[in-house]
């Protein structure tokens, strides 16, 4: 499967990015994939390649390019409980510096770049994200209602921006929450807010999961939940993207 490392022009410089797309040439629906806070690494590349294998051009930008090319921080091959304090001590300042203004400016650049790739077909795109990337995906979809037809977020703080963000969504939405992140009561409140905003969505807690359940290079990984993620994401993309 073809893959490329790319440079995306942004208002603040050049964001390095990973792209994967199907063999055989042609043009394919575009998907912008936001990584979790640990950034681009082998597990994210593998997920992008798997999604591309279903017929999509997948672009994974380095969210923290202002601090250097990926990997911005050194990560162990496997992130266990004993590694988390040191890793989070490096990651959290990067997340805190990634202001909403930077998120939206970067989203403009990422979508402009994605939709002008020769391998990407005309028409709407989708955005998906993991952990903090789930929130970035929702912000991107809300800021580009005519362009983003589908948005998915997994184990992320997707309700953090409240009803104002939800009211601007026109994309179809799937949210897969970690049991360790979201209580049934909080899920009910979020889903009520989605209903009130008129969003077409599915939103559920994946059983027996903790934050980070899609990431097989961490001790949070849950194979059944990762499969559930694909079982929800792929039909969403198939419903909303031309030729998906």
PDB file of N, CA, C and O in Angstrom, residues 49-115:
ATOM      1  N   UNK A  49      -3.065   2.856   7.541  1.00  0.00           N
ATOM      2  CA  UNK A  49      -2.973   1.902   6.428  1.00  0.00           C
ATOM      3  C   UNK A  49      -4.192   0.984   6.388  1.00  0.00           C
ATOM      4  O   UNK A  49      -4.710   0.666   5.308  1.00  0.00           O
ATOM      5  N   UNK A  50      -4.659   0.552   7.552  1.00  0.00           N
ATOM      6  CA  UNK A  50      -5.836  -0.324   7.569  1.00  0.00           C
ATOM      7  C   UNK A  50      -7.055   0.415   7.018  1.00  0.00           C
ATOM      8  O   UNK A  50      -7.815  -0.136   6.212  1.00  0.00           O
ATOM      9  N   UNK A  51      -7.242   1.656   7.425  1.00  0.00           N
ATOM     10  CA  UNK A  51      -8.372   2.431   6.917  1.00  0.00           C
ATOM     11  C   UNK A  51      -8.228   2.677   5.415  1.00  0.00           C
ATOM     12  O   UNK A  51      -9.198   2.559   4.663  1.00  0.00           O
ATOM     13  N   UNK A  52      -7.026   2.979   4.973  1.00  0.00           N
ATOM     14  CA  UNK A  52      -6.793   3.190   3.541  1.00  0.00           C
ATOM     15  C   UNK A  52      -7.131   1.942   2.736  1.00  0.00           C
ATOM     16  O   UNK A  52      -7.604   2.031   1.592  1.00  0.00           O
ATOM     17  N   UNK A  53      -6.906   0.783   3.320  1.00  0.00           N
ATOM     18  CA  UNK A  53      -7.213  -0.460   2.642  1.00  0.00           C
ATOM     19  C   UNK A  53      -8.690  -0.637   2.327  1.00  0.00           C
ATOM     20  O   UNK A  53      -9.060  -1.467   1.496  1.00  0.00           O
ATOM     21  N   UNK A  54      -9.539   0.153   2.973  1.00  0.00           N
ATOM     22  CA  UNK A  54     -10.978   0.112   2.700  1.00  0.00           C
ATOM     23  C   UNK A  54     -11.394   1.139   1.652  1.00  0.00           C
ATOM     24  O   UNK A  54     -12.590   1.334   1.423  1.00  0.00           O
ATOM     25  N   UNK A  55     -10.404   1.808   1.046  1.00  0.00           N
ATOM     26  CA  UNK A  55     -10.728   2.672  -0.074  1.00  0.00           C
ATOM     27  C   UNK A  55     -10.638   4.157   0.189  1.00  0.00           C
ATOM     28  O   UNK A  55     -11.224   4.947  -0.554  1.00  0.00           O
ATOM     29  N   UNK A  56      -9.864   4.561   1.193  1.00  0.00           N
ATOM     30  CA  UNK A  56      -9.783   5.971   1.565  1.00  0.00           C
ATOM     31  C   UNK A  56      -8.345   6.491   1.504  1.00  0.00           C
ATOM     32  O   UNK A  56      -7.396   5.736   1.730  1.00  0.00           O
ATOM     33  N   UNK A  57      -8.234   7.789   1.223  1.00  0.00           N
ATOM     34  CA  UNK A  57      -6.950   8.487   1.356  1.00  0.00           C
ATOM     35  C   UNK A  57      -6.929   9.053   2.773  1.00  0.00           C
ATOM     36  O   UNK A  57      -7.778   9.881   3.145  1.00  0.00           O
ATOM     37  N   UNK A  58      -5.979   8.621   3.584  1.00  0.00           N
ATOM     38  CA  UNK A  58      -5.940   8.962   5.007  1.00  0.00           C
ATOM     39  C   UNK A  58      -4.727   9.836   5.291  1.00  0.00           C
ATOM     40  O   UNK A  58      -3.583   9.443   5.014  1.00  0.00           O
ATOM     41  N   UNK A  59      -4.978  11.016   5.850  1.00  0.00           N
ATOM     42  CA  UNK A  59      -3.926  11.976   6.172  1.00  0.00           C
ATOM     43  C   UNK A  59      -3.833  12.126   7.685  1.00  0.00           C
ATOM     44  O   UNK A  59      -4.827  12.447   8.345  1.00  0.00           O
ATOM     45  N   UNK A  60      -2.629  11.890   8.232  1.00  0.00           N
ATOM     46  CA  UNK A  60      -2.405  11.964   9.687  1.00  0.00           C
ATOM     47  C   UNK A  60      -1.359  13.050   9.952  1.00  0.00           C
ATOM     48  O   UNK A  60      -0.153  12.812   9.795  1.00  0.00           O
ATOM     49  N   UNK A  61      -1.780  14.252  10.356  1.00  0.00           N
ATOM     50  CA  UNK A  61      -0.805  15.316  10.587  1.00  0.00           C
ATOM     51  C   UNK A  61      -0.151  15.204  11.967  1.00  0.00           C
ATOM     52  O   UNK A  61      -0.733  14.648  12.907  1.00  0.00           O
ATOM     53  N   UNK A  62       1.040  15.746  12.072  1.00  0.00           N
ATOM     54  CA  UNK A  62       1.714  15.885  13.355  1.00  0.00           C
ATOM     55  C   UNK A  62       1.107  17.089  14.065  1.00  0.00           C
ATOM     56  O   UNK A  62       1.383  18.236  13.708  1.00  0.00           O
ATOM     57  N   UNK A  63       0.283  16.848  15.069  1.00  0.00           N
ATOM     58  CA  UNK A  63      -0.440  17.928  15.745  1.00  0.00           C
ATOM     59  C   UNK A  63       0.494  18.952  16.364  1.00  0.00           C
ATOM     60  O   UNK A  63       0.156  20.140  16.464  1.00  0.00           O
ATOM     61  N   UNK A  64       1.660  18.500  16.785  1.00  0.00           N
ATOM     62  CA  UNK A  64       2.562  19.351  17.564  1.00  0.00           C
ATOM     63  C   UNK A  64       3.779  19.776  16.748  1.00  0.00           C
ATOM     64  O   UNK A  64       4.879  19.923  17.276  1.00  0.00           O
ATOM     65  N   UNK A  65       3.568  19.995  15.458  1.00  0.00           N
ATOM     66  CA  UNK A  65       4.678  20.333  14.559  1.00  0.00           C
ATOM     67  C   UNK A  65       5.399  21.605  14.972  1.00  0.00           C
ATOM     68  O   UNK A  65       6.576  21.801  14.626  1.00  0.00           O
ATOM     69  N   UNK A  66       4.748  22.494  15.689  1.00  0.00           N
ATOM     70  CA  UNK A  66       5.402  23.736  16.125  1.00  0.00           C
ATOM     71  C   UNK A  66       6.565  23.454  17.066  1.00  0.00           C
ATOM     72  O   UNK A  66       7.431  24.306  17.261  1.00  0.00           O
ATOM     73  N   UNK A  67       6.555  22.263  17.665  1.00  0.00           N
ATOM     74  CA  UNK A  67       7.600  21.864  18.610  1.00  0.00           C
ATOM     75  C   UNK A  67       8.629  20.932  17.970  1.00  0.00           C
ATOM     76  O   UNK A  67       9.549  20.481  18.653  1.00  0.00           O
ATOM     77  N   UNK A  68       8.462  20.644  16.668  1.00  0.00           N
ATOM     78  CA  UNK A  68       9.410  19.776  15.977  1.00  0.00           C
ATOM     79  C   UNK A  68       8.701  18.683  15.213  1.00  0.00           C
ATOM     80  O   UNK A  68       7.500  18.452  15.392  1.00  0.00           O
ATOM     81  N   UNK A  69       9.426  17.969  14.338  1.00  0.00           N
ATOM     82  CA  UNK A  69       8.826  16.878  13.576  1.00  0.00           C
ATOM     83  C   UNK A  69       8.535  15.674  14.459  1.00  0.00           C
ATOM     84  O   UNK A  69       9.138  15.485  15.514  1.00  0.00           O
ATOM     85  N   UNK A  70       7.601  14.853  14.003  1.00  0.00           N
ATOM     86  CA  UNK A  70       7.288  13.626  14.741  1.00  0.00           C
ATOM     87  C   UNK A  70       8.438  12.617  14.615  1.00  0.00           C
ATOM     88  O   UNK A  70       9.053  12.524  13.554  1.00  0.00           O
ATOM     89  N   UNK A  71       8.758  11.893  15.693  1.00  0.00           N
ATOM     90  CA  UNK A  71       8.130  11.966  17.005  1.00  0.00           C
ATOM     91  C   UNK A  71       8.649  13.166  17.817  1.00  0.00           C
ATOM     92  O   UNK A  71       9.870  13.339  17.953  1.00  0.00           O
ATOM     93  N   UNK A  72       7.725  13.980  18.303  1.00  0.00           N
ATOM     94  CA  UNK A  72       8.102  15.184  19.049  1.00  0.00           C
ATOM     95  C   UNK A  72       8.736  14.804  20.383  1.00  0.00           C
ATOM     96  O   UNK A  72       9.635  15.482  20.869  1.00  0.00           O
ATOM     97  N   UNK A  73       8.239  13.721  20.981  1.00  0.00           N
ATOM     98  CA  UNK A  73       8.858  13.211  22.209  1.00  0.00           C
ATOM     99  C   UNK A  73       9.246  11.753  21.983  1.00  0.00           C
ATOM    100  O   UNK A  73       8.680  11.069  21.136  1.00  0.00           O
ATOM    101  N   UNK A  74      10.228  11.294  22.733  1.00  0.00           N
ATOM    102  CA  UNK A  74      10.628   9.889  22.653  1.00  0.00           C
ATOM    103  C   UNK A  74       9.644   9.042  23.437  1.00  0.00           C
ATOM    104  O   UNK A  74       9.319   9.336  24.581  1.00  0.00           O
ATOM    105  N   UNK A  75       9.172   7.983  22.812  1.00  0.00           N
ATOM    106  CA  UNK A  75       8.220   7.086  23.451  1.00  0.00           C
ATOM    107  C   UNK A  75       8.810   5.689  23.551  1.00  0.00           C
ATOM    108  O   UNK A  75       9.523   5.247  22.644  1.00  0.00           O
ATOM    109  N   UNK A  76       8.487   4.968  24.615  1.00  0.00           N
ATOM    110  CA  UNK A  76       8.851   3.552  24.651  1.00  0.00           C
ATOM    111  C   UNK A  76       8.031   2.799  23.611  1.00  0.00           C
ATOM    112  O   UNK A  76       6.970   3.256  23.179  1.00  0.00           O
ATOM    113  N   UNK A  77       8.501   1.649  23.180  1.00  0.00           N
ATOM    114  CA  UNK A  77       7.745   0.861  22.208  1.00  0.00           C
ATOM    115  C   UNK A  77       6.386   0.453  22.756  1.00  0.00           C
ATOM    116  O   UNK A  77       5.411   0.331  22.012  1.00  0.00           O
ATOM    117  N   UNK A  78       6.324   0.238  24.068  1.00  0.00           N
ATOM    118  CA  UNK A  78       5.077  -0.126  24.730  1.00  0.00           C
ATOM    119  C   UNK A  78       4.925   0.783  25.941  1.00  0.00           C
ATOM    120  O   UNK A  78       5.846   0.898  26.759  1.00  0.00           O
ATOM    121  N   UNK A  79       3.768   1.447  26.042  1.00  0.00           N
ATOM    122  CA  UNK A  79       3.543   2.427  27.110  1.00  0.00           C
ATOM    123  C   UNK A  79       2.731   1.752  28.204  1.00  0.00           C
ATOM    124  O   UNK A  79       1.517   1.569  28.088  1.00  0.00           O
ATOM    125  N   UNK A  80       3.418   1.353  29.251  1.00  0.00           N
ATOM    126  CA  UNK A  80       2.777   0.717  30.386  1.00  0.00           C
ATOM    127  C   UNK A  80       2.532   1.707  31.515  1.00  0.00           C
ATOM    128  O   UNK A  80       2.902   2.888  31.432  1.00  0.00           O
ATOM    129  N   UNK A  81       1.952   1.211  32.578  1.00  0.00           N
ATOM    130  CA  UNK A  81       1.583   2.073  33.698  1.00  0.00           C
ATOM    131  C   UNK A  81       2.802   2.812  34.265  1.00  0.00           C
ATOM    132  O   UNK A  81       2.725   3.994  34.613  1.00  0.00           O
ATOM    133  N   UNK A  82       3.953   2.122  34.302  1.00  0.00           N
ATOM    134  CA  UNK A  82       5.137   2.744  34.893  1.00  0.00           C
ATOM    135  C   UNK A  82       5.701   3.853  33.992  1.00  0.00           C
ATOM    136  O   UNK A  82       6.433   4.730  34.467  1.00  0.00           O
ATOM    137  N   UNK A  83       5.349   3.831  32.714  1.00  0.00           N
ATOM    138  CA  UNK A  83       5.857   4.843  31.784  1.00  0.00           C
ATOM    139  C   UNK A  83       4.999   6.110  31.746  1.00  0.00           C
ATOM    140  O   UNK A  83       5.468   7.168  31.303  1.00  0.00           O
ATOM    141  N   UNK A  84       3.759   5.995  32.170  1.00  0.00           N
ATOM    142  CA  UNK A  84       2.812   7.084  31.936  1.00  0.00           C
ATOM    143  C   UNK A  84       3.191   8.412  32.611  1.00  0.00           C
ATOM    144  O   UNK A  84       3.051   9.465  31.988  1.00  0.00           O
ATOM    145  N   UNK A  85       3.633   8.422  33.852  1.00  0.00           N
ATOM    146  CA  UNK A  85       3.955   9.723  34.447  1.00  0.00           C
ATOM    147  C   UNK A  85       5.001  10.507  33.655  1.00  0.00           C
ATOM    148  O   UNK A  85       4.816  11.710  33.396  1.00  0.00           O
ATOM    149  N   UNK A  86       6.065   9.848  33.220  1.00  0.00           N
ATOM    150  CA  UNK A  86       7.112  10.547  32.469  1.00  0.00           C
ATOM    151  C   UNK A  86       6.619  10.969  31.100  1.00  0.00           C
ATOM    152  O   UNK A  86       6.919  12.077  30.620  1.00  0.00           O
ATOM    153  N   UNK A  87       5.831  10.093  30.438  1.00  0.00           N
ATOM    154  CA  UNK A  87       5.321  10.438  29.108  1.00  0.00           C
ATOM    155  C   UNK A  87       4.348  11.604  29.201  1.00  0.00           C
ATOM    156  O   UNK A  87       4.424  12.571  28.425  1.00  0.00           O
ATOM    157  N   UNK A  88       3.427  11.552  30.145  1.00  0.00           N
ATOM    158  CA  UNK A  88       2.443  12.632  30.280  1.00  0.00           C
ATOM    159  C   UNK A  88       3.087  13.944  30.692  1.00  0.00           C
ATOM    160  O   UNK A  88       2.600  15.020  30.328  1.00  0.00           O
ATOM    161  N   UNK A  89       4.164  13.868  31.431  1.00  0.00           N
ATOM    162  CA  UNK A  89       4.871  15.104  31.796  1.00  0.00           C
ATOM    163  C   UNK A  89       5.394  15.825  30.563  1.00  0.00           C
ATOM    164  O   UNK A  89       5.506  17.060  30.537  1.00  0.00           O
ATOM    165  N   UNK A  90       5.704  15.073  29.516  1.00  0.00           N
ATOM    166  CA  UNK A  90       6.157  15.681  28.263  1.00  0.00           C
ATOM    167  C   UNK A  90       4.988  16.061  27.354  1.00  0.00           C
ATOM    168  O   UNK A  90       5.045  17.070  26.645  1.00  0.00           O
ATOM    169  N   UNK A  91       3.937  15.251  27.360  1.00  0.00           N
ATOM    170  CA  UNK A  91       2.830  15.452  26.426  1.00  0.00           C
ATOM    171  C   UNK A  91       1.916  16.604  26.848  1.00  0.00           C
ATOM    172  O   UNK A  91       1.455  17.390  26.000  1.00  0.00           O
ATOM    173  N   UNK A  92       1.632  16.727  28.137  1.00  0.00           N
ATOM    174  CA  UNK A  92       0.625  17.696  28.565  1.00  0.00           C
ATOM    175  C   UNK A  92       0.975  19.136  28.207  1.00  0.00           C
ATOM    176  O   UNK A  92       0.093  19.899  27.775  1.00  0.00           O
ATOM    177  N   UNK A  93       2.229  19.577  28.328  1.00  0.00           N
ATOM    178  CA  UNK A  93       2.527  20.944  27.882  1.00  0.00           C
ATOM    179  C   UNK A  93       2.258  21.159  26.399  1.00  0.00           C
ATOM    180  O   UNK A  93       1.847  22.261  25.993  1.00  0.00           O
ATOM    181  N   UNK A  94       2.465  20.131  25.572  1.00  0.00           N
ATOM    182  CA  UNK A  94       2.171  20.249  24.151  1.00  0.00           C
ATOM    183  C   UNK A  94       0.671  20.405  23.918  1.00  0.00           C
ATOM    184  O   UNK A  94       0.231  21.228  23.098  1.00  0.00           O
ATOM    185  N   UNK A  95      -0.123  19.614  24.629  1.00  0.00           N
ATOM    186  CA  UNK A  95      -1.582  19.697  24.501  1.00  0.00           C
ATOM    187  C   UNK A  95      -2.080  21.055  24.983  1.00  0.00           C
ATOM    188  O   UNK A  95      -2.938  21.688  24.344  1.00  0.00           O
ATOM    189  N   UNK A  96      -1.544  21.524  26.102  1.00  0.00           N
ATOM    190  CA  UNK A  96      -1.985  22.805  26.653  1.00  0.00           C
ATOM    191  C   UNK A  96      -1.627  23.970  25.740  1.00  0.00           C
ATOM    192  O   UNK A  96      -2.349  24.974  25.671  1.00  0.00           O
ATOM    193  N   UNK A  97      -0.517  23.842  25.006  1.00  0.00           N
ATOM    194  CA  UNK A  97      -0.111  24.908  24.076  1.00  0.00           C
ATOM    195  C   UNK A  97      -0.922  24.883  22.788  1.00  0.00           C
ATOM    196  O   UNK A  97      -0.884  25.853  22.015  1.00  0.00           O
ATOM    197  N   UNK A  98      -1.652  23.798  22.560  1.00  0.00           N
ATOM    198  CA  UNK A  98      -2.417  23.650  21.313  1.00  0.00           C
ATOM    199  C   UNK A  98      -3.792  24.291  21.518  1.00  0.00           C
ATOM    200  O   UNK A  98      -4.792  23.615  21.723  1.00  0.00           O
ATOM    201  N   UNK A  99      -3.838  25.597  21.460  1.00  0.00           N
ATOM    202  CA  UNK A  99      -5.031  26.378  21.778  1.00  0.00           C
ATOM    203  C   UNK A  99      -6.135  26.163  20.742  1.00  0.00           C
ATOM    204  O   UNK A  99      -5.864  25.726  19.613  1.00  0.00           O
ATOM    205  N   UNK A 100      -7.380  26.481  21.093  1.00  0.00           N
ATOM    206  CA  UNK A 100      -8.457  26.384  20.097  1.00  0.00           C
ATOM    207  C   UNK A 100      -8.167  27.189  18.835  1.00  0.00           C
ATOM    208  O   UNK A 100      -8.538  26.758  17.734  1.00  0.00           O
ATOM    209  N   UNK A 101      -7.519  28.327  18.974  1.00  0.00           N
ATOM    210  CA  UNK A 101      -7.182  29.132  17.801  1.00  0.00           C
ATOM    211  C   UNK A 101      -6.212  28.376  16.905  1.00  0.00           C
ATOM    212  O   UNK A 101      -6.355  28.373  15.667  1.00  0.00           O
ATOM    213  N   UNK A 102      -5.224  27.732  17.484  1.00  0.00           N
ATOM    214  CA  UNK A 102      -4.285  26.935  16.698  1.00  0.00           C
ATOM    215  C   UNK A 102      -4.987  25.735  16.060  1.00  0.00           C
ATOM    216  O   UNK A 102      -4.709  25.384  14.906  1.00  0.00           O
ATOM    217  N   UNK A 103      -5.871  25.104  16.807  1.00  0.00           N
ATOM    218  CA  UNK A 103      -6.605  23.954  16.279  1.00  0.00           C
ATOM    219  C   UNK A 103      -7.352  24.334  15.008  1.00  0.00           C
ATOM    220  O   UNK A 103      -7.282  23.629  13.990  1.00  0.00           O
ATOM    221  N   UNK A 104      -8.083  25.448  15.039  1.00  0.00           N
ATOM    222  CA  UNK A 104      -8.901  25.833  13.895  1.00  0.00           C
ATOM    223  C   UNK A 104      -8.051  26.321  12.730  1.00  0.00           C
ATOM    224  O   UNK A 104      -8.365  26.039  11.565  1.00  0.00           O
ATOM    225  N   UNK A 105      -6.979  27.033  13.014  1.00  0.00           N
ATOM    226  CA  UNK A 105      -6.078  27.459  11.951  1.00  0.00           C
ATOM    227  C   UNK A 105      -5.458  26.247  11.262  1.00  0.00           C
ATOM    228  O   UNK A 105      -5.407  26.175  10.021  1.00  0.00           O
ATOM    229  N   UNK A 106      -5.020  25.283  12.057  1.00  0.00           N
ATOM    230  CA  UNK A 106      -4.432  24.070  11.485  1.00  0.00           C
ATOM    231  C   UNK A 106      -5.473  23.266  10.714  1.00  0.00           C
ATOM    232  O   UNK A 106      -5.176  22.711   9.643  1.00  0.00           O
ATOM    233  N   UNK A 107      -6.691  23.186  11.246  1.00  0.00           N
ATOM    234  CA  UNK A 107      -7.737  22.431  10.563  1.00  0.00           C
ATOM    235  C   UNK A 107      -7.992  22.996   9.175  1.00  0.00           C
ATOM    236  O   UNK A 107      -8.165  22.234   8.208  1.00  0.00           O
ATOM    237  N   UNK A 108      -8.017  24.309   9.052  1.00  0.00           N
ATOM    238  CA  UNK A 108      -8.174  24.937   7.732  1.00  0.00           C
ATOM    239  C   UNK A 108      -7.080  24.444   6.781  1.00  0.00           C
ATOM    240  O   UNK A 108      -7.349  24.091   5.632  1.00  0.00           O
ATOM    241  N   UNK A 109      -5.842  24.460   7.275  1.00  0.00           N
ATOM    242  CA  UNK A 109      -4.708  24.059   6.436  1.00  0.00           C
ATOM    243  C   UNK A 109      -4.771  22.584   6.081  1.00  0.00           C
ATOM    244  O   UNK A 109      -4.516  22.193   4.927  1.00  0.00           O
ATOM    245  N   UNK A 110      -5.109  21.732   7.061  1.00  0.00           N
ATOM    246  CA  UNK A 110      -5.147  20.294   6.804  1.00  0.00           C
ATOM    247  C   UNK A 110      -6.215  19.952   5.766  1.00  0.00           C
ATOM    248  O   UNK A 110      -5.978  19.146   4.854  1.00  0.00           O
ATOM    249  N   UNK A 111      -7.396  20.540   5.906  1.00  0.00           N
ATOM    250  CA  UNK A 111      -8.471  20.233   4.961  1.00  0.00           C
ATOM    251  C   UNK A 111      -8.175  20.795   3.580  1.00  0.00           C
ATOM    252  O   UNK A 111      -8.484  20.152   2.563  1.00  0.00           O
ATOM    253  N   UNK A 112      -7.597  21.970   3.539  1.00  0.00           N
ATOM    254  CA  UNK A 112      -7.230  22.547   2.235  1.00  0.00           C
ATOM    255  C   UNK A 112      -6.227  21.638   1.530  1.00  0.00           C
ATOM    256  O   UNK A 112      -6.346  21.367   0.330  1.00  0.00           O
ATOM    257  N   UNK A 113      -5.247  21.151   2.278  1.00  0.00           N
ATOM    258  CA  UNK A 113      -4.228  20.267   1.717  1.00  0.00           C
ATOM    259  C   UNK A 113      -4.852  18.941   1.284  1.00  0.00           C
ATOM    260  O   UNK A 113      -4.606  18.452   0.166  1.00  0.00           O
ATOM    261  N   UNK A 114      -5.653  18.349   2.156  1.00  0.00           N
ATOM    262  CA  UNK A 114      -6.259  17.050   1.870  1.00  0.00           C
ATOM    263  C   UNK A 114      -7.105  17.102   0.604  1.00  0.00           C
ATOM    264  O   UNK A 114      -7.000  16.223  -0.267  1.00  0.00           O
ATOM    265  N   UNK A 115      -7.915  18.123   0.478  1.00  0.00           N
ATOM    266  CA  UNK A 115      -8.868  18.169  -0.631  1.00  0.00           C
ATOM    267  C   UNK A 115      -8.218  18.554  -1.952  1.00  0.00           C
ATOM    268  O   UNK A 115      -8.861  18.449  -2.997  1.00  0.00           O
TER     269      UNK A 115
END
